[in-house]
Coordinates of C-alpha atoms in Angstrom, one line a residue:
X18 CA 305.1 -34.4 152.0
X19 CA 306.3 -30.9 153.3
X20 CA 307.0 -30.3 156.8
X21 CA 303.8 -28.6 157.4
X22 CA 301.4 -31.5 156.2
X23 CA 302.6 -33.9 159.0
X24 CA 301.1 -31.8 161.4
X25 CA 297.8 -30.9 159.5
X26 CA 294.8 -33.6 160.4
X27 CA 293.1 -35.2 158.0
X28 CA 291.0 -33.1 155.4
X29 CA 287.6 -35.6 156.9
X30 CA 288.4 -34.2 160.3
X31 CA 288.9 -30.8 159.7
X32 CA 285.8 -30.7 157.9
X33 CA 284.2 -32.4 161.4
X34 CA 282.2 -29.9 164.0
X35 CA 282.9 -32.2 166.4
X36 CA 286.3 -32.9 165.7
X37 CA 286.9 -28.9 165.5
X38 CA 285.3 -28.0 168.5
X39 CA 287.0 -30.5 170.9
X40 CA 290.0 -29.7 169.4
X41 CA 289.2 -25.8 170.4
X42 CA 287.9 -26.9 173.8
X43 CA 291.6 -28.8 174.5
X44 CA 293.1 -25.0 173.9
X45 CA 290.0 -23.5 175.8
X46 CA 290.9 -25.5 178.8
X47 CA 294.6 -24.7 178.5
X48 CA 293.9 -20.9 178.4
X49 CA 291.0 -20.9 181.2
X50 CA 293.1 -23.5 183.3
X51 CA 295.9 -20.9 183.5
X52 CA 293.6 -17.8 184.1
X53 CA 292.2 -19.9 187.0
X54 CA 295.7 -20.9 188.2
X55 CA 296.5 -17.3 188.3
X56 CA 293.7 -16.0 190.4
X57 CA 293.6 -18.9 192.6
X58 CA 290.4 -19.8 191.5
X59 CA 288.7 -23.3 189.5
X60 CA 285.7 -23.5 187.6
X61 CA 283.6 -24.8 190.3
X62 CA 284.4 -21.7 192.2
X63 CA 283.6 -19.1 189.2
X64 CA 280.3 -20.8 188.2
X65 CA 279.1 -20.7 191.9
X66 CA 280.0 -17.3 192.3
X67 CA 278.7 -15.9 188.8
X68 CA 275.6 -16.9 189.8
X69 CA 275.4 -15.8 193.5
X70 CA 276.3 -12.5 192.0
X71 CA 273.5 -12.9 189.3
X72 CA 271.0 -14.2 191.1
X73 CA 271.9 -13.4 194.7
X74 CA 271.5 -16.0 197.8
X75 CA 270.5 -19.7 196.7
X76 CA 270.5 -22.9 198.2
X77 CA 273.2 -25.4 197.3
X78 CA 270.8 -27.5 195.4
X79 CA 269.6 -24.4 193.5
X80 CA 273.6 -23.5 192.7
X81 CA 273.9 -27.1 191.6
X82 CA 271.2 -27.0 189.1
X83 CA 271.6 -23.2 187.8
X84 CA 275.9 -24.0 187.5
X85 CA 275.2 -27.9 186.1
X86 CA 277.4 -29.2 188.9
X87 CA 276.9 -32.6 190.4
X88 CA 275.5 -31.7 194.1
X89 CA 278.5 -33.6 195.4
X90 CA 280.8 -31.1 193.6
X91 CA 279.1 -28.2 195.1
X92 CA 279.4 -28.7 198.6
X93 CA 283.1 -29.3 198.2
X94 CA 283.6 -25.9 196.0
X95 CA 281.1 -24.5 199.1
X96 CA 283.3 -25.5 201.8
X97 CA 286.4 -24.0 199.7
X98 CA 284.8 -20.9 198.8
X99 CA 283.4 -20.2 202.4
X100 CA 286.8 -21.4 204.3
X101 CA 288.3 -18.6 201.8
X102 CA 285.9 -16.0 203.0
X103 CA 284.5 -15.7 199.8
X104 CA 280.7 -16.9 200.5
X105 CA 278.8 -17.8 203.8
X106 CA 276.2 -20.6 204.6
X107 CA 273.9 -20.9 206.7
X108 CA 270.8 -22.3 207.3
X109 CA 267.4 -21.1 205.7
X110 CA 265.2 -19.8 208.5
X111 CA 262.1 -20.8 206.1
X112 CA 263.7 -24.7 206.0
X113 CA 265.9 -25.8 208.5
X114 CA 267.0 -29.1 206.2
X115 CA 268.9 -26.8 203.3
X116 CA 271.6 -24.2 203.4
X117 CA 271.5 -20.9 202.1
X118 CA 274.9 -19.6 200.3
X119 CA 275.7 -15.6 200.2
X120 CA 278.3 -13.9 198.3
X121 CA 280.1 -12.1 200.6
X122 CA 282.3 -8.5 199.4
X123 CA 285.5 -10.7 199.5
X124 CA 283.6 -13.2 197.1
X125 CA 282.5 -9.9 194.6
X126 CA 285.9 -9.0 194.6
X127 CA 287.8 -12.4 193.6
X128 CA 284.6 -12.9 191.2
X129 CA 285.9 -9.8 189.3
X130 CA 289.8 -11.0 189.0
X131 CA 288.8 -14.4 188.0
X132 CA 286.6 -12.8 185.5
X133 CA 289.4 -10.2 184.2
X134 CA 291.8 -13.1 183.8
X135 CA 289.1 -15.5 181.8
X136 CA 288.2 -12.3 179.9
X137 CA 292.1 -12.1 178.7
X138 CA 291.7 -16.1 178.0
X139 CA 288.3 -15.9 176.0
X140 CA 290.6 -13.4 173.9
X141 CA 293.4 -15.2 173.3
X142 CA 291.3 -18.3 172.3
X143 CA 289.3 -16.1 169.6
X144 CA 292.2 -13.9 168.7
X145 CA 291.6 -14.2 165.0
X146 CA 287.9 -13.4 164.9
X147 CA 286.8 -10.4 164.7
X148 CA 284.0 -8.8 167.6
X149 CA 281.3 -10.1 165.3
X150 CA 282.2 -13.3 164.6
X151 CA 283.0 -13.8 168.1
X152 CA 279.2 -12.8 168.9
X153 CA 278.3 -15.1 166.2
X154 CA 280.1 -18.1 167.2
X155 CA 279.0 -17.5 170.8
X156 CA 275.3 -17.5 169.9
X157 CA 276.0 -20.0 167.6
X158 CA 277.7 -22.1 170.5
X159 CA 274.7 -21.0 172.8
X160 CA 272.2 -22.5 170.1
X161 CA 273.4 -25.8 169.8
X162 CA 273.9 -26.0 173.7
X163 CA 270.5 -25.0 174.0
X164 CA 269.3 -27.4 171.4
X165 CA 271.1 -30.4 173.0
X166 CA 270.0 -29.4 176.7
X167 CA 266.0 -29.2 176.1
X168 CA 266.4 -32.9 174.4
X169 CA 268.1 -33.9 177.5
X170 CA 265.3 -32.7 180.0
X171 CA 262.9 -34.5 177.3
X172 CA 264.2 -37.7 177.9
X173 CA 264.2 -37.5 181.3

């Protein structure tokens, strides 16, 4: 056995979707982990403001459902983001029981970095595809997501 073949999985495995793609999403984290790191930012807080910015002021319930974020999770990366000046809640004149969140300019501002630093990490993880098999393992990717998801709100 050469050098090299100790370190190469099985040929069953590497033949696995699953197996490849949780082996890619251990690197993914790596590289998105450090862009976050950089910016100062976590996940939480670039899925809650992504879609502030897309879909402008929504209740924390609504942030939790559009970001799939346990409710629990949002309030935390709420407080964070709105101690750091980046959103602001308040309540909803139309319901007093729920809180509105707002992207504030600050918020726009730290959304761009953070996405500047995950662009350079989404290219470093597909640096050996080309720009159209990157779109066509992202739609691929989105597909089976998507698949997955509508059996998910089936069973419930």
């Amino acid at each position: 056995m050469d050098s090299t073949d100790a370190h190469r999985a099985p040929a069953r495995l590497r033949a696995a979707p699953s197996w490849l793609i949780t082996q890619t999403a251990t690197h993914a984290a790596r590289l998105t982990g450090e862009a976050f790191d950089a910016t100062g930012a976590g996940r939480y807080h670039f899925a809650l403001l992504s879609a502030l910015a897309e879909f402008g002021p929504s209740s924390q319930a609504e942030l939790g459902r559009r970001c799939a974020i346990d409710r629990s999770y949002v309030v935390a990366a709420v407080n964070e983001l709105a101690a750091r000046g980046l959103a602001v809640r308040a309540a909803d004149p139309a319901d007093g029981r729920r809180n509105v969140i707002t992207l504030t300019p600050d918020g726009e501002a730290a959304l761009g970095r953070t996405g500047e630093a995950l662009d350079g990490a989404q290219d470093a993880l597909l640096a050996p595809l080309s720009p159209d098999e990157r779109a066509r393992l992202t739609a691929l990717m989105a597909k089976v997501l998507e698949h997955h998801r509508r059996q998910a709100r089936a069973q419930d």
